[in-house]
CSV table of C-alpha atoms and ligand atoms in Angstrom, one decimal:
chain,number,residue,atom,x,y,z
A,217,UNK,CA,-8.0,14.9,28.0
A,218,UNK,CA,-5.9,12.5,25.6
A,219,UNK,CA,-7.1,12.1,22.1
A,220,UNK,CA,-8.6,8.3,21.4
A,221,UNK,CA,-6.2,6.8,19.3
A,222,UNK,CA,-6.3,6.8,15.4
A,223,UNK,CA,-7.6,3.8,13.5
A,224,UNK,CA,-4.5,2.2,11.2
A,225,UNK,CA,-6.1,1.0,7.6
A,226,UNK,CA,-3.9,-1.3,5.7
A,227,UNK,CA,-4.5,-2.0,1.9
A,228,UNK,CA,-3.1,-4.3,0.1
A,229,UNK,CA,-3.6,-5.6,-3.8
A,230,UNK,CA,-1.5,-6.3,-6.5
A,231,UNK,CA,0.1,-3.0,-8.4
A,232,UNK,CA,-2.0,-2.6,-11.6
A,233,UNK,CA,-5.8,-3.3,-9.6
A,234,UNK,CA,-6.2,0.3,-9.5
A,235,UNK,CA,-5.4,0.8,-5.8
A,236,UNK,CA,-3.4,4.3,-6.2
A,237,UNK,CA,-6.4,5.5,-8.1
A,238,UNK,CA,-8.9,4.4,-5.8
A,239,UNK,CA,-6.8,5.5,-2.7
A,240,UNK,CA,-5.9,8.8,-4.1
A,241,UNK,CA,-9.6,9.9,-4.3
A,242,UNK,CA,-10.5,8.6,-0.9
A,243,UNK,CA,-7.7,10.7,0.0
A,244,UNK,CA,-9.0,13.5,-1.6
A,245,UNK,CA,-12.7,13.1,-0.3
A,246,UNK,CA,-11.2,12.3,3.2
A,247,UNK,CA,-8.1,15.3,3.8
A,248,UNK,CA,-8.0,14.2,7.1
A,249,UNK,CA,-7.1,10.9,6.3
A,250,UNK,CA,-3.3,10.7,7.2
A,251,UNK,CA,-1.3,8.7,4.1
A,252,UNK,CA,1.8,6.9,5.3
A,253,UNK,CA,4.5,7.8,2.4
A,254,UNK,CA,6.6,5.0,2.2
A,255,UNK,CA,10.8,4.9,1.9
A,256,UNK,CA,11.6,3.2,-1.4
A,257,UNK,CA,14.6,2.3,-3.1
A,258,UNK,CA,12.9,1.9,-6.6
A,259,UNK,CA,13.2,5.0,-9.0
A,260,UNK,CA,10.2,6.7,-9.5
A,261,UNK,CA,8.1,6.4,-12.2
A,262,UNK,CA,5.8,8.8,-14.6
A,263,UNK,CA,5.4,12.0,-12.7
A,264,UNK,CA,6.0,10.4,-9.4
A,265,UNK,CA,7.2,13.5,-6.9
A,266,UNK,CA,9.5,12.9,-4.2
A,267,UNK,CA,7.6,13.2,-0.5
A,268,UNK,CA,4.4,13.0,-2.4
A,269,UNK,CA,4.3,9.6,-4.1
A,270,UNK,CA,7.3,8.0,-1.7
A,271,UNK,CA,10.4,9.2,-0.5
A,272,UNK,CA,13.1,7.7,-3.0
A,273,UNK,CA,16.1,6.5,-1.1
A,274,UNK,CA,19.4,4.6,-1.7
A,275,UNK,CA,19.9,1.2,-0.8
A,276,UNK,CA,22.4,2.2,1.9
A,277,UNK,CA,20.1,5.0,3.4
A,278,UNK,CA,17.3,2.1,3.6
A,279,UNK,CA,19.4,-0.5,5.3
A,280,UNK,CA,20.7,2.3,7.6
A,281,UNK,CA,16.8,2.8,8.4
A,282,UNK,CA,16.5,-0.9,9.4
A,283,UNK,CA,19.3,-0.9,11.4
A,284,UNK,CA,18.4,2.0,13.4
A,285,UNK,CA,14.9,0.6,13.6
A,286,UNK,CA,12.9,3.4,12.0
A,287,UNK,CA,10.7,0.9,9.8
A,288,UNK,CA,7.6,-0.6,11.5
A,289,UNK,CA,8.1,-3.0,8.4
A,290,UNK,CA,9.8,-3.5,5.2
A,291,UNK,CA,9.6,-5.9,2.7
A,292,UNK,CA,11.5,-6.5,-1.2
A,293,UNK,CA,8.8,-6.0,-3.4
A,294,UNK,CA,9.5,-6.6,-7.4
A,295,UNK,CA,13.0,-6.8,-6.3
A,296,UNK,CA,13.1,-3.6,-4.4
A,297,UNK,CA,12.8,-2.5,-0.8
A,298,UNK,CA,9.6,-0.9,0.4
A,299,UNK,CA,9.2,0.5,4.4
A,300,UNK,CA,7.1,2.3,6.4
A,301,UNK,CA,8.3,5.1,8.9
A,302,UNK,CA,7.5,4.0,12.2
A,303,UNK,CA,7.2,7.1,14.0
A,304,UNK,CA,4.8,8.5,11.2
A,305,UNK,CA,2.3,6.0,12.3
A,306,UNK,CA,3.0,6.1,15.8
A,307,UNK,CA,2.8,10.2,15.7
A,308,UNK,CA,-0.8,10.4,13.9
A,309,UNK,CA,-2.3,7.3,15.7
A,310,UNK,CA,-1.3,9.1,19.0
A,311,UNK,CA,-3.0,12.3,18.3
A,312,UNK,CA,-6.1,10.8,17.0
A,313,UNK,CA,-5.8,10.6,13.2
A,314,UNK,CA,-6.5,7.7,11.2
A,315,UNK,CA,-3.5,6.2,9.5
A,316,UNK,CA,-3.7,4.7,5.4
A,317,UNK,CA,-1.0,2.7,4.5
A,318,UNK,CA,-0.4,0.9,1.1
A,319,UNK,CA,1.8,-2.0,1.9
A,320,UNK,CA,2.6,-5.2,0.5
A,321,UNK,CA,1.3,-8.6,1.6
A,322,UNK,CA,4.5,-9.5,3.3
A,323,UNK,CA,4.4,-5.7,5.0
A,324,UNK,CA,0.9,-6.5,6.2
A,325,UNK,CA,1.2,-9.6,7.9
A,326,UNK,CA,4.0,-8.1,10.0
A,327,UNK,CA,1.8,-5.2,10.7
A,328,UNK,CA,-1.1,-7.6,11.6
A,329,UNK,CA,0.7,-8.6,14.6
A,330,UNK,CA,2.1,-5.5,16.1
A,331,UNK,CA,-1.4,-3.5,15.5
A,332,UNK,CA,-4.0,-6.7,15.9
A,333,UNK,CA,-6.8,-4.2,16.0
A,334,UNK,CA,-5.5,-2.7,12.0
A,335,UNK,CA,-8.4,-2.9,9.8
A,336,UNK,CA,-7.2,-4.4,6.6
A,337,UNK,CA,-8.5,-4.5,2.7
A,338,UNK,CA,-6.9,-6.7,-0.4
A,339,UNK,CA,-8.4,-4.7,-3.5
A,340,UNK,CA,-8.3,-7.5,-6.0
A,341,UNK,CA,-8.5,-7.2,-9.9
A,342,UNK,CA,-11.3,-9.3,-11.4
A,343,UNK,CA,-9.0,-11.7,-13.4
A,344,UNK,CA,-4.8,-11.9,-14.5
A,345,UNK,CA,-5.7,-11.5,-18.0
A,346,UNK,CA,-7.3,-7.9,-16.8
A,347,UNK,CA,-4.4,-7.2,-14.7
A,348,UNK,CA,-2.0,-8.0,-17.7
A,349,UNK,CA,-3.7,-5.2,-20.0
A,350,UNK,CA,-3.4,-2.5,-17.1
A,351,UNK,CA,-0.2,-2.7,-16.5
A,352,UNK,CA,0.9,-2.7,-20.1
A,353,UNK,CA,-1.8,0.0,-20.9
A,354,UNK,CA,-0.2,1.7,-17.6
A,355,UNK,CA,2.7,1.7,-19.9
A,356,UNK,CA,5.6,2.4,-17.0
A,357,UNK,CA,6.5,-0.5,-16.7
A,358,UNK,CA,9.7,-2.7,-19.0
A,359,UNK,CA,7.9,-5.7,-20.3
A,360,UNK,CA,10.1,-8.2,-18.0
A,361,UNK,CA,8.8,-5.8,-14.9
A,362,UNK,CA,5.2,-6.9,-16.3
A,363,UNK,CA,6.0,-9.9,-15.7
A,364,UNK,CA,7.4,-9.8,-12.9
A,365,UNK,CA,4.4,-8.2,-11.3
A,366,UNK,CA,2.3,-10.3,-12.5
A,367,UNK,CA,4.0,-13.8,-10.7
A,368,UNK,CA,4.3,-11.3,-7.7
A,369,UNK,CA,0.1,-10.4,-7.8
A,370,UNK,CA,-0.6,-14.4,-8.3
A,371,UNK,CA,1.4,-14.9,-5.3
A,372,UNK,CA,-0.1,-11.8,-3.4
A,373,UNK,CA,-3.9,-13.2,-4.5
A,374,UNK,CA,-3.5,-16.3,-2.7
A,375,UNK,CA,-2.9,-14.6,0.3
A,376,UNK,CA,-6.4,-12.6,0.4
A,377,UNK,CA,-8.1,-14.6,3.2
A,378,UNK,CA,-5.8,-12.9,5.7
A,379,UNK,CA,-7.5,-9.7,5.6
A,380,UNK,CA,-10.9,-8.6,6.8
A,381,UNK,CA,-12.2,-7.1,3.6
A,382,UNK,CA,-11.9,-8.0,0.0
A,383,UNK,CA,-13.0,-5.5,-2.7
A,384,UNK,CA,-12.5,-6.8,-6.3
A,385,UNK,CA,-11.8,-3.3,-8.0
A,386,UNK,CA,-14.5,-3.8,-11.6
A,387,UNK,CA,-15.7,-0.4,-11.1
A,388,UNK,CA,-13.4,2.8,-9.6
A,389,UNK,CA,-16.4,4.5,-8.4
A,390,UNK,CA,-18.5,1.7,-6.5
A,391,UNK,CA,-15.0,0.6,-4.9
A,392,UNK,CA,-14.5,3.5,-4.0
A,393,UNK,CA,-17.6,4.0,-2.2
A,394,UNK,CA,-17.4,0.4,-0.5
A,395,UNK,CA,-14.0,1.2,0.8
A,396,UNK,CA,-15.2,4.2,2.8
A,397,UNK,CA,-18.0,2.1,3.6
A,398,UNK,CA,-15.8,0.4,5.3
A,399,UNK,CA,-13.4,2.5,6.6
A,400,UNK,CA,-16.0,5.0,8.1
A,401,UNK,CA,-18.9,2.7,9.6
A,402,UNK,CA,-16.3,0.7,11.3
B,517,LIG,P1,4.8,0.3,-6.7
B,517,LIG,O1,6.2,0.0,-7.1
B,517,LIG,O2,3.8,-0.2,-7.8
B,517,LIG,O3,4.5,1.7,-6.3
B,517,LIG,O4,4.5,-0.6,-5.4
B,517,LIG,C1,4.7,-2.0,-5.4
B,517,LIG,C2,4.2,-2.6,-4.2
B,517,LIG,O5,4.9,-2.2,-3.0
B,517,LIG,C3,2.7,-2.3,-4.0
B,517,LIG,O6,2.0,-3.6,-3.7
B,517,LIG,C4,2.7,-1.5,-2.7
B,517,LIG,O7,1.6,-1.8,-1.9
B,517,LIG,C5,4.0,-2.0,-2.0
B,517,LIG,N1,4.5,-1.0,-1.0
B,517,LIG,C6,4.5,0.3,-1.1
B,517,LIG,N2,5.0,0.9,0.0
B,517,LIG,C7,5.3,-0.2,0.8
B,517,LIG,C8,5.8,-0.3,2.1
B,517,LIG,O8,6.1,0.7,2.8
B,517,LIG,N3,6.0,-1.5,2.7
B,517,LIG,C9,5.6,-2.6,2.0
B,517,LIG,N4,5.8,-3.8,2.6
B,517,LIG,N5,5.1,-2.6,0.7
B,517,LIG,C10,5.0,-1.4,0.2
């Protein structure tokens, strides 16, 4: 008999809301929970592990990927390129396992159309002015990339209403329990 198909979950939210956190220990709760590691082409940061956090890639190895198709999307984040391997997705969906991604706004809405049936979450931060102190408390980042992210996560907030669910992030622990909510009483 074939497997019923995974269930793809795409979160969203500006970098700084606390969505690695929060995603790391549903991950941890959930090991069955498939996490699609993305290509990047930015350099990693802090202890960031190659194949664990993202695989790190040139600029030329990225655009090769888009040319040979491999991406189910991309998009230039903070002025770098961010993907996600196709056949990852397609692979775990097909055998049954339920796929996380952690995309970008832009990478979502292309995602909404080719997988309609995607369940999608925007984990907002409670205000900018919170936002600005965790990033600079995060302390990874070059002040201009604070910035940076910041105009990017204004722009990213106005896009919430696309997705189904929106979890403002003011506490790890009850966001993380609302987000499994969610993902698992679907
Ligand atoms: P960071 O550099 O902080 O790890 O990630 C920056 C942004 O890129 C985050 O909003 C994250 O969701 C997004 N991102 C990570 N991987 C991908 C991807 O494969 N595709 C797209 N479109 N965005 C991604």
């Amino acid at each position: 008999m074939m497997a019923a198909k995974g269930h793809l979950f795409i979160i969203s939210g500006p970098s700084g809301a606390g969505k690695s956190t929060v995603l790391g220990t549903i991950l941890r709760k959930r090991p069955q929970l498939r996490y699609s590691i993305s290509y990047t082409t930015r350099l990693p940061r802090g202890n960031e592990q190659d194949g664990v956090d993202y695989h790190f890639i040139s600029e030329v190895a990225f655009r090769k990927k888009i040319e040979t198709g491999e991406l189910a999307e991309w998009a230039e984040v903070h002025d770098r390129l961010y993907g996600t391997s196709a056949i990852y997705i397609e692979e775990a969906l097909a055998v049954g396992q339920d796929v996380l991604l952690d995309i970008d706004v832009q990478g979502a809405k292309r995602l909404f159309s080719k997988y309609p049936e995607a369940i999608s979450v925007f984990v907002a931060v409670p205000d900018m002015a919170e936002l600005r102190k965790r990033l600079m408390k995060r302390g990874t980042d070059s002040p201009e990339a604070v910035e940076r992210r910041l105009k990017d996560a204004e722009e990213e907030m106005t896009q919430v209403h696309l997705y189904d669910h929106v979890l403002v992030n003011d506490d790890l622990n009850q966001t993380v329990s609302r987000l499994e909510a969610i993902l698992y009483e679907k």
